[in-house]
Tab-separated table of C-alpha atoms and ligand atoms in Angstrom:
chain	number	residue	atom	x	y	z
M	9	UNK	CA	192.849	59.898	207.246
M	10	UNK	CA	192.789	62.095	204.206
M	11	UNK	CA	194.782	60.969	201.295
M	12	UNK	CA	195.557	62.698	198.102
M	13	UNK	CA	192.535	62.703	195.187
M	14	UNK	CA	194.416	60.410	192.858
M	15	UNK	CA	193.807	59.816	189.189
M	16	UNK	CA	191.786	56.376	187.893
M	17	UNK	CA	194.095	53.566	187.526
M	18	UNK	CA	192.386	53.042	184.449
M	19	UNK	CA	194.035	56.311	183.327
M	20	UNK	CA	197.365	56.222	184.906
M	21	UNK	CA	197.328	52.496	182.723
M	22	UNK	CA	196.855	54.333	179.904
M	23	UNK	CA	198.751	58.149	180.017
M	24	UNK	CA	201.859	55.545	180.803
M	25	UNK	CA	201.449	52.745	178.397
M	26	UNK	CA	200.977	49.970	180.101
M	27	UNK	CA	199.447	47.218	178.282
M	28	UNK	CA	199.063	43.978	180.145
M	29	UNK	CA	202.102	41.710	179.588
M	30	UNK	CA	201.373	37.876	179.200
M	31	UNK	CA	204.741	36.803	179.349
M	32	UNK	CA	204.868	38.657	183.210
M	33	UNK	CA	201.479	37.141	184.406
M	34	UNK	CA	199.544	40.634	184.144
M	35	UNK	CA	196.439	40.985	185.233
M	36	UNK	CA	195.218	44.223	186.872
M	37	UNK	CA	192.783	45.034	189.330
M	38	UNK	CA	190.920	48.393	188.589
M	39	UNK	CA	188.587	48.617	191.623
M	40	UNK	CA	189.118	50.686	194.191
M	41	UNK	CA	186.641	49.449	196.631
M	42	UNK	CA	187.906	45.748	195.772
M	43	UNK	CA	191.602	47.334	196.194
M	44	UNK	CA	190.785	48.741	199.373
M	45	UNK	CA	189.004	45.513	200.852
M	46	UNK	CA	192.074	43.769	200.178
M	47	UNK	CA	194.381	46.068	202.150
M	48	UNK	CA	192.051	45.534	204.803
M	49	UNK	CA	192.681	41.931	205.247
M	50	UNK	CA	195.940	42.000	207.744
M	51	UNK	CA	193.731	44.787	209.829
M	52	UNK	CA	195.330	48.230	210.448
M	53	UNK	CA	198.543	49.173	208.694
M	54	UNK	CA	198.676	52.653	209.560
M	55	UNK	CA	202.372	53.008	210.372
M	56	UNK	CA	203.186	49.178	209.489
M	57	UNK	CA	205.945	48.212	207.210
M	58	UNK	CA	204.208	46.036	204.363
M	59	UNK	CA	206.174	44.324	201.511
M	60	UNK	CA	204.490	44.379	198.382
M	61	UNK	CA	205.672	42.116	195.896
M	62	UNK	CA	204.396	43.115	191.598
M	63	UNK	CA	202.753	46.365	192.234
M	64	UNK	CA	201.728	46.573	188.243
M	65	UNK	CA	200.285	50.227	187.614
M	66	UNK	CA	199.878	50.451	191.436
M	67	UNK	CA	196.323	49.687	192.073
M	68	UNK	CA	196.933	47.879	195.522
M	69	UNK	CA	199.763	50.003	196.629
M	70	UNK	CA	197.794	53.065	196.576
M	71	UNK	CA	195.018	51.278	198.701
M	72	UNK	CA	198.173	50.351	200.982
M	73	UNK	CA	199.311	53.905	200.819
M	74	UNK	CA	195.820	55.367	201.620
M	75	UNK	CA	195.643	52.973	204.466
M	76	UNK	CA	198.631	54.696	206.084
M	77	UNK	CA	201.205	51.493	205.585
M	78	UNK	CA	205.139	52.255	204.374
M	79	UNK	CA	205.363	49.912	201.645
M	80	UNK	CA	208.038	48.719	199.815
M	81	UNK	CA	207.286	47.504	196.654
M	82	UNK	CA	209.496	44.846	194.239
M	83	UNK	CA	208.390	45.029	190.251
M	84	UNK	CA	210.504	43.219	187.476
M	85	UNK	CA	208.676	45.387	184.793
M	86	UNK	CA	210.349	48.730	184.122
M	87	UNK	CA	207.423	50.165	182.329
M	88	UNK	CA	205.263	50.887	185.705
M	89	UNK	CA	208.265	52.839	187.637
M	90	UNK	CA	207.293	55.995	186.248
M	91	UNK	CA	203.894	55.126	187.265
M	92	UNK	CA	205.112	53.820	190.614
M	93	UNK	CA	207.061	57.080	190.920
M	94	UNK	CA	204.624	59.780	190.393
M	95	UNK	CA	202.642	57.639	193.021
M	96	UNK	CA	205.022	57.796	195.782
M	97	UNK	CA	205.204	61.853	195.306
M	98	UNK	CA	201.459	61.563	196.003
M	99	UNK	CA	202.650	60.077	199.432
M	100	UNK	CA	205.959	61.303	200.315
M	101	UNK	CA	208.454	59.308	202.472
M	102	UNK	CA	205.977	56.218	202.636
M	103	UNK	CA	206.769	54.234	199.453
M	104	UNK	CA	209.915	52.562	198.228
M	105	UNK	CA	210.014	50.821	194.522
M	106	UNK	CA	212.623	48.237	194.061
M	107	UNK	CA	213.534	47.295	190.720
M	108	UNK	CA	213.970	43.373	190.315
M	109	UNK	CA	212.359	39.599	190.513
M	110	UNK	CA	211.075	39.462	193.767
M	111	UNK	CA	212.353	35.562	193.364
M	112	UNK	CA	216.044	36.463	193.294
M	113	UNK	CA	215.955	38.977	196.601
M	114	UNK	CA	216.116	39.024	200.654
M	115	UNK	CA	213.487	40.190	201.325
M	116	UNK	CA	214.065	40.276	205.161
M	117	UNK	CA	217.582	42.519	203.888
M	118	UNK	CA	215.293	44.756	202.318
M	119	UNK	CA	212.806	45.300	205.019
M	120	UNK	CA	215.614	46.224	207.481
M	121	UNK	CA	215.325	42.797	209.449
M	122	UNK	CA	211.732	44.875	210.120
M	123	UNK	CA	208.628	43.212	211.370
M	124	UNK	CA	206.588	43.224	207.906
M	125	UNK	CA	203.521	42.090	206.372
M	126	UNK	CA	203.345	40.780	202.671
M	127	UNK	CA	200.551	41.605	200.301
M	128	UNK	CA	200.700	40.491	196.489
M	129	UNK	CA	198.784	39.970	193.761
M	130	UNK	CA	201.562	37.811	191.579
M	131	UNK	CA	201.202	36.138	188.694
M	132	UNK	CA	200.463	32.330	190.087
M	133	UNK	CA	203.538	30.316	189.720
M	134	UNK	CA	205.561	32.889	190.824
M	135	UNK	CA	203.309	33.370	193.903
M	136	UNK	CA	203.628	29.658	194.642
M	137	UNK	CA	207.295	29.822	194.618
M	138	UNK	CA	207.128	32.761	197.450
M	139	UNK	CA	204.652	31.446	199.309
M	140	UNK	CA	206.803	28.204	199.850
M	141	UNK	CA	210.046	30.096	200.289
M	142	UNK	CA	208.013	32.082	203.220
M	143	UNK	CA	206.296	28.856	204.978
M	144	UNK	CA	210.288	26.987	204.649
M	145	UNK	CA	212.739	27.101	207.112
M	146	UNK	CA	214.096	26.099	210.343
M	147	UNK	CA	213.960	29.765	211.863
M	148	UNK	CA	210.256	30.367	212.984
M	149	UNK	CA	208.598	33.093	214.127
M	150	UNK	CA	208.930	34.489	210.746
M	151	UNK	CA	210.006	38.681	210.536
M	152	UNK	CA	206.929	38.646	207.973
M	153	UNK	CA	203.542	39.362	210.565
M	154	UNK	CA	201.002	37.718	207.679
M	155	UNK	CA	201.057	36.958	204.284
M	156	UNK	CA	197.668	38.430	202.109
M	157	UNK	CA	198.622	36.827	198.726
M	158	UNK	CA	195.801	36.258	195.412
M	159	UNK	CA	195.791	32.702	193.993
M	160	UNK	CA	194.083	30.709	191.224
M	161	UNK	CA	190.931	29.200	193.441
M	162	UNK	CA	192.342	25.787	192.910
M	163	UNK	CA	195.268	26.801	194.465
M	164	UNK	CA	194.209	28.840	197.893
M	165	UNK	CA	191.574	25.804	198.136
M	166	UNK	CA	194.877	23.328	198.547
M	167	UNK	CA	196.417	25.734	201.397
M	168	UNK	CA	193.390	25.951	203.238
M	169	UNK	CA	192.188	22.359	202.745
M	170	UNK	CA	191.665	19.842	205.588
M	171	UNK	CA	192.226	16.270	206.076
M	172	UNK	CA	189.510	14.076	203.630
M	173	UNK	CA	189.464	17.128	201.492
M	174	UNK	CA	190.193	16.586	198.087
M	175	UNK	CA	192.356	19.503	197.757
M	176	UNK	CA	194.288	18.147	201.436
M	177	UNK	CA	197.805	17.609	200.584
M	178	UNK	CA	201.686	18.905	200.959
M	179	UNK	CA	200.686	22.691	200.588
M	180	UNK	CA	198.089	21.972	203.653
M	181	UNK	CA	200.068	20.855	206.060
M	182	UNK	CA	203.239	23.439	204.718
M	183	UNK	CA	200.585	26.487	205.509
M	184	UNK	CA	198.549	25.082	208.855
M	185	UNK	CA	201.875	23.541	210.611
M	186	UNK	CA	202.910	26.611	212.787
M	187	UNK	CA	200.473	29.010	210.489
M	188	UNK	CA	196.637	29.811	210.510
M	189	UNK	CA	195.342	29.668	206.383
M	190	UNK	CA	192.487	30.668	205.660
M	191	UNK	CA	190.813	31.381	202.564
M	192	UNK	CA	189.787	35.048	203.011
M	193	UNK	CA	188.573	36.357	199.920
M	194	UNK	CA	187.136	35.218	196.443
M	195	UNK	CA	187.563	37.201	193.172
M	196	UNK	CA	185.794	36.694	190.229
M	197	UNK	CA	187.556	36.778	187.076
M	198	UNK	CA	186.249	39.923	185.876
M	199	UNK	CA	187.807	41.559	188.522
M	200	UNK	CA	190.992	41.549	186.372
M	201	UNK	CA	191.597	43.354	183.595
M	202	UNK	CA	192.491	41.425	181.060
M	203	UNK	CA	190.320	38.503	182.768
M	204	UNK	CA	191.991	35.497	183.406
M	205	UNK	CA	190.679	31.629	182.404
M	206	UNK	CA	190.262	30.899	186.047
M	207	UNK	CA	188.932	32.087	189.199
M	208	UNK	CA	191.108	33.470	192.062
M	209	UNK	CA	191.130	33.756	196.060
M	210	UNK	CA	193.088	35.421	198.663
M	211	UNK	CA	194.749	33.446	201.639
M	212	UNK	CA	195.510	35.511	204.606
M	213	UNK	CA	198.339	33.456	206.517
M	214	UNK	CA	199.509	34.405	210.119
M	215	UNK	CA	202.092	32.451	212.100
M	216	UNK	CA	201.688	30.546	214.772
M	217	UNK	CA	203.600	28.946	217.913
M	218	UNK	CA	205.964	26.411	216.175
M	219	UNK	CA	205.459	23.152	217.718
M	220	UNK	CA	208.398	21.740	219.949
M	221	UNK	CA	210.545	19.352	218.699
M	222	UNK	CA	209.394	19.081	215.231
M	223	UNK	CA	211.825	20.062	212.542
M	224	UNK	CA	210.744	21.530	209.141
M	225	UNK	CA	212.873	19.559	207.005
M	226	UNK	CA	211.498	16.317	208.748
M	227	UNK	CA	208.117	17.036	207.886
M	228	UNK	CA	209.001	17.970	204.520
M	229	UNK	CA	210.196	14.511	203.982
M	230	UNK	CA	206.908	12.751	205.891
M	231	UNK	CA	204.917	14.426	203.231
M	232	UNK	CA	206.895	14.457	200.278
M	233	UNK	CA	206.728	10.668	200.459
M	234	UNK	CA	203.745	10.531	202.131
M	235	UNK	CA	201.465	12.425	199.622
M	236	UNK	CA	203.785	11.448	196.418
M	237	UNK	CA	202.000	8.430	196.953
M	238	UNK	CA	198.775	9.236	198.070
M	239	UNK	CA	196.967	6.491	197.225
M	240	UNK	CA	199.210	4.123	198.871
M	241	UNK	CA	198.391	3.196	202.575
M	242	UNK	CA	200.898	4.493	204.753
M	243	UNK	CA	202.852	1.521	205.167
M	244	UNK	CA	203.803	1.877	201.242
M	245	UNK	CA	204.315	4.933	201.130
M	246	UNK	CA	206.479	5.741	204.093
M	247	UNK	CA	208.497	2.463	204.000
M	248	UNK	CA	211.604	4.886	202.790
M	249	UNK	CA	211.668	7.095	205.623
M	250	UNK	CA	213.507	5.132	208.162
M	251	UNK	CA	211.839	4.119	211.215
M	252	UNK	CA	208.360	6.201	209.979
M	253	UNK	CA	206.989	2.958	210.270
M	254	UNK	CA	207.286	2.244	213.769
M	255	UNK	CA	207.008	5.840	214.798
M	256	UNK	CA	203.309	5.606	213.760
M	257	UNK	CA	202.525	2.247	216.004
M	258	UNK	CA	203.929	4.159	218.679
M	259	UNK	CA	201.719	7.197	218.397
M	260	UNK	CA	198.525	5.190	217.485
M	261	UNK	CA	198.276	6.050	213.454
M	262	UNK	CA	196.958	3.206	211.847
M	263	UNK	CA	199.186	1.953	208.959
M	264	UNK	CA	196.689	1.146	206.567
M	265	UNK	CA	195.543	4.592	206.178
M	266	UNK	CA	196.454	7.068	203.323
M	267	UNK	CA	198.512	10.229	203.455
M	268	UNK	CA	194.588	11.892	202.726
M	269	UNK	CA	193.505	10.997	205.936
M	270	UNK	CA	196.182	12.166	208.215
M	271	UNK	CA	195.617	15.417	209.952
M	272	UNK	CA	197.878	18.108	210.185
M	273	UNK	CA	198.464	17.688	213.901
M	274	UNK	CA	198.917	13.653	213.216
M	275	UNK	CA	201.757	14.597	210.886
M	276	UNK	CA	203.295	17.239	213.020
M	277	UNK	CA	203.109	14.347	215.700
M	278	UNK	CA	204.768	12.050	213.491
M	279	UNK	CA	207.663	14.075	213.016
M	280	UNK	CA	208.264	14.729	216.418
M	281	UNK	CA	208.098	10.946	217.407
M	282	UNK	CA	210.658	10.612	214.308
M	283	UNK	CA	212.785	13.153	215.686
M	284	UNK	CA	212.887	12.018	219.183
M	285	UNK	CA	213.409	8.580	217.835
M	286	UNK	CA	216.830	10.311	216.154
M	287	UNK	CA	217.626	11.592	219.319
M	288	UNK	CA	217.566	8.564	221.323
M	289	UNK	CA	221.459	6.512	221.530
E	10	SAM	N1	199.391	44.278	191.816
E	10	SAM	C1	198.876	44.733	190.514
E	10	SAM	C2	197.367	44.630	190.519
E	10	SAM	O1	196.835	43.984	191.429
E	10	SAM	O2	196.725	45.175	189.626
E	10	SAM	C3	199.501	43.927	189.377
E	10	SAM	C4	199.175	42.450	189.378
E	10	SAM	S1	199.856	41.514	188.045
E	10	SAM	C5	198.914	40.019	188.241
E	10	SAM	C6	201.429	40.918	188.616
E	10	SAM	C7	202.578	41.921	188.655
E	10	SAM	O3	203.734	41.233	189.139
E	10	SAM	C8	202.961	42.489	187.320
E	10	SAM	O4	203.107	43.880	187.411
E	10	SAM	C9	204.314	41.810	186.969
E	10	SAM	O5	205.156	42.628	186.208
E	10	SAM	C10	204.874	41.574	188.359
E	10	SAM	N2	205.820	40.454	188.452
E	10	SAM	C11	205.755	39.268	187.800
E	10	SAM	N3	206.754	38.454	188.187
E	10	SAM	C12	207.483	39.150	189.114
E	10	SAM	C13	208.645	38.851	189.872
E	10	SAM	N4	209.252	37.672	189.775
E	10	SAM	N5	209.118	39.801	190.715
E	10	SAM	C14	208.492	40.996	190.818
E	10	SAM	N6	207.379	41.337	190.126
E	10	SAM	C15	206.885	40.422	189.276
């Protein structure tokens, strides 16, 4: 597809003044081959709807853009609209630019109740915030098709860790439930410009069937108490989850073990032995 010859980001950063913000988590990626790997990751967006949430100076979005996507982008700093403007003329009719904290909006509202896919490069505490907000929930399938979203390393390693892993724990079994998580990407810190202290990594997260009879909220509350203390054999650290306990002599999970050890599948069985055991007079 042939796309507009667009300036260096390097350049647009500079003709519009935009020097990295601390206080908003700023870090930019310059590289346009990097840029364009990354918009790669969900596979081919030509015509897609994809959500992009901090767009900065609009290094990624033009890689979106180029790729043929229609993205609609959320950015709480009013310094890279112009920036974000002259971008979309470059492209007409396939970008929107939202004004606002991506925290504080629907983003299913703003897609149109749309199939979508999410790609973001967010500062990291924000990021974690989303990325729980889009693994929550009772309602599953998701509207959003896959989530490409940059992490600190330590981070991506604790959504795509497995049981015995020392990074296994709540954020595991939120992402691999009814989702694949996968670490697809690492990125050196001199990626960014201004480098950050620590390394980063993309997950690429797609959902999956959502098993029967398990409900989100139940599982929540196996792990929350089952990793708060995750030390603790099982017998601890469940005892406040009534009838957890016998729920895992009936399906076969040893009590003595620790939260650690227990697979993803062996908690989503949990819950649904928990639930049925709710169901029963
Ligand atoms: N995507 C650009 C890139 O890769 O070069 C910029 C990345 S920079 C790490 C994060 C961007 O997210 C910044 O432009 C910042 O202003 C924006 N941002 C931070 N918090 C936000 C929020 N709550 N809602 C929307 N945008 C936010």
């Amino acid at each position: 597809m042939s796309t507009p010859p667009l300036p260096p980001i390097r350049d647009v950063i500079q003709r519009h003044g935009l020097a990295a913000s601390k206080a908003l988590g700023q870090n930019f990626l310059l590289d346009e081959q990097l840029l364009a790997r990354i918009a790669a990751l969900p596979g081919d967006l030509a015509g897609a709807q994809v959500l992009e949430v901090g767009p900065g100076p609009g290094g990624l979005t033009r890689a979106l853009l180029r790729a043929g996507a229609r993205v609609t982008a959320i950015e709480m700093d009013r310094r890279c609209l112009p920036a974000l403007a002259e971008l979309g003329e470059s492209f007409p009719g396939q970008l929107t630019v939202i004004e606002g904290d991506a925290l504080k909006l629907d983003h299913n509202a703003l897609m149109n109740a749309e199939p979508f896919h999410v790609l973001s490069n967010l500062p990291y505490n924000v990021g974690t915030a989303l990325f729980v907000r889009w693994l929550s929930g009772e309602a599953w399938p998701p509207l959003w098709q896959s989530l490409t979203l940059m992490f600190q390393r330590e981070v991506a390693d604790r959504i795509a860790a497995g049981a015995g892993e020392d990074a296994y724990g709540r954020l595991a079994v939120l992402a691999q439930w009814r989702s694949e998580a996968r670490l697809a990407m690492k990125v050196h810190r001199s990626a960014f410009t201004p480098p950050p202290k620590v390394m980063s990594a993309i997950v690429h997260v797609t959902p999956a069937a959502m098993p029967e009879g398990v409900s989100a909220r139940m599982l929540e509350r196996l792990t929350e108490a089952a990793f708060g203390q995750r030390r603790k054999m099982l017998r601890q650290s469940l005892k406040g989850v009534p009838g957890a306990l016998e729920a895992l002599s009936r399906i076969g999970i040893d009590e003595t073990r620790r939260a650690e050890t227990v697979s993803v599948a062996e908690f989503v069985a949990l819950a649904r032995a928990l639930g049925a055991a709710r169901a029963e007079p």
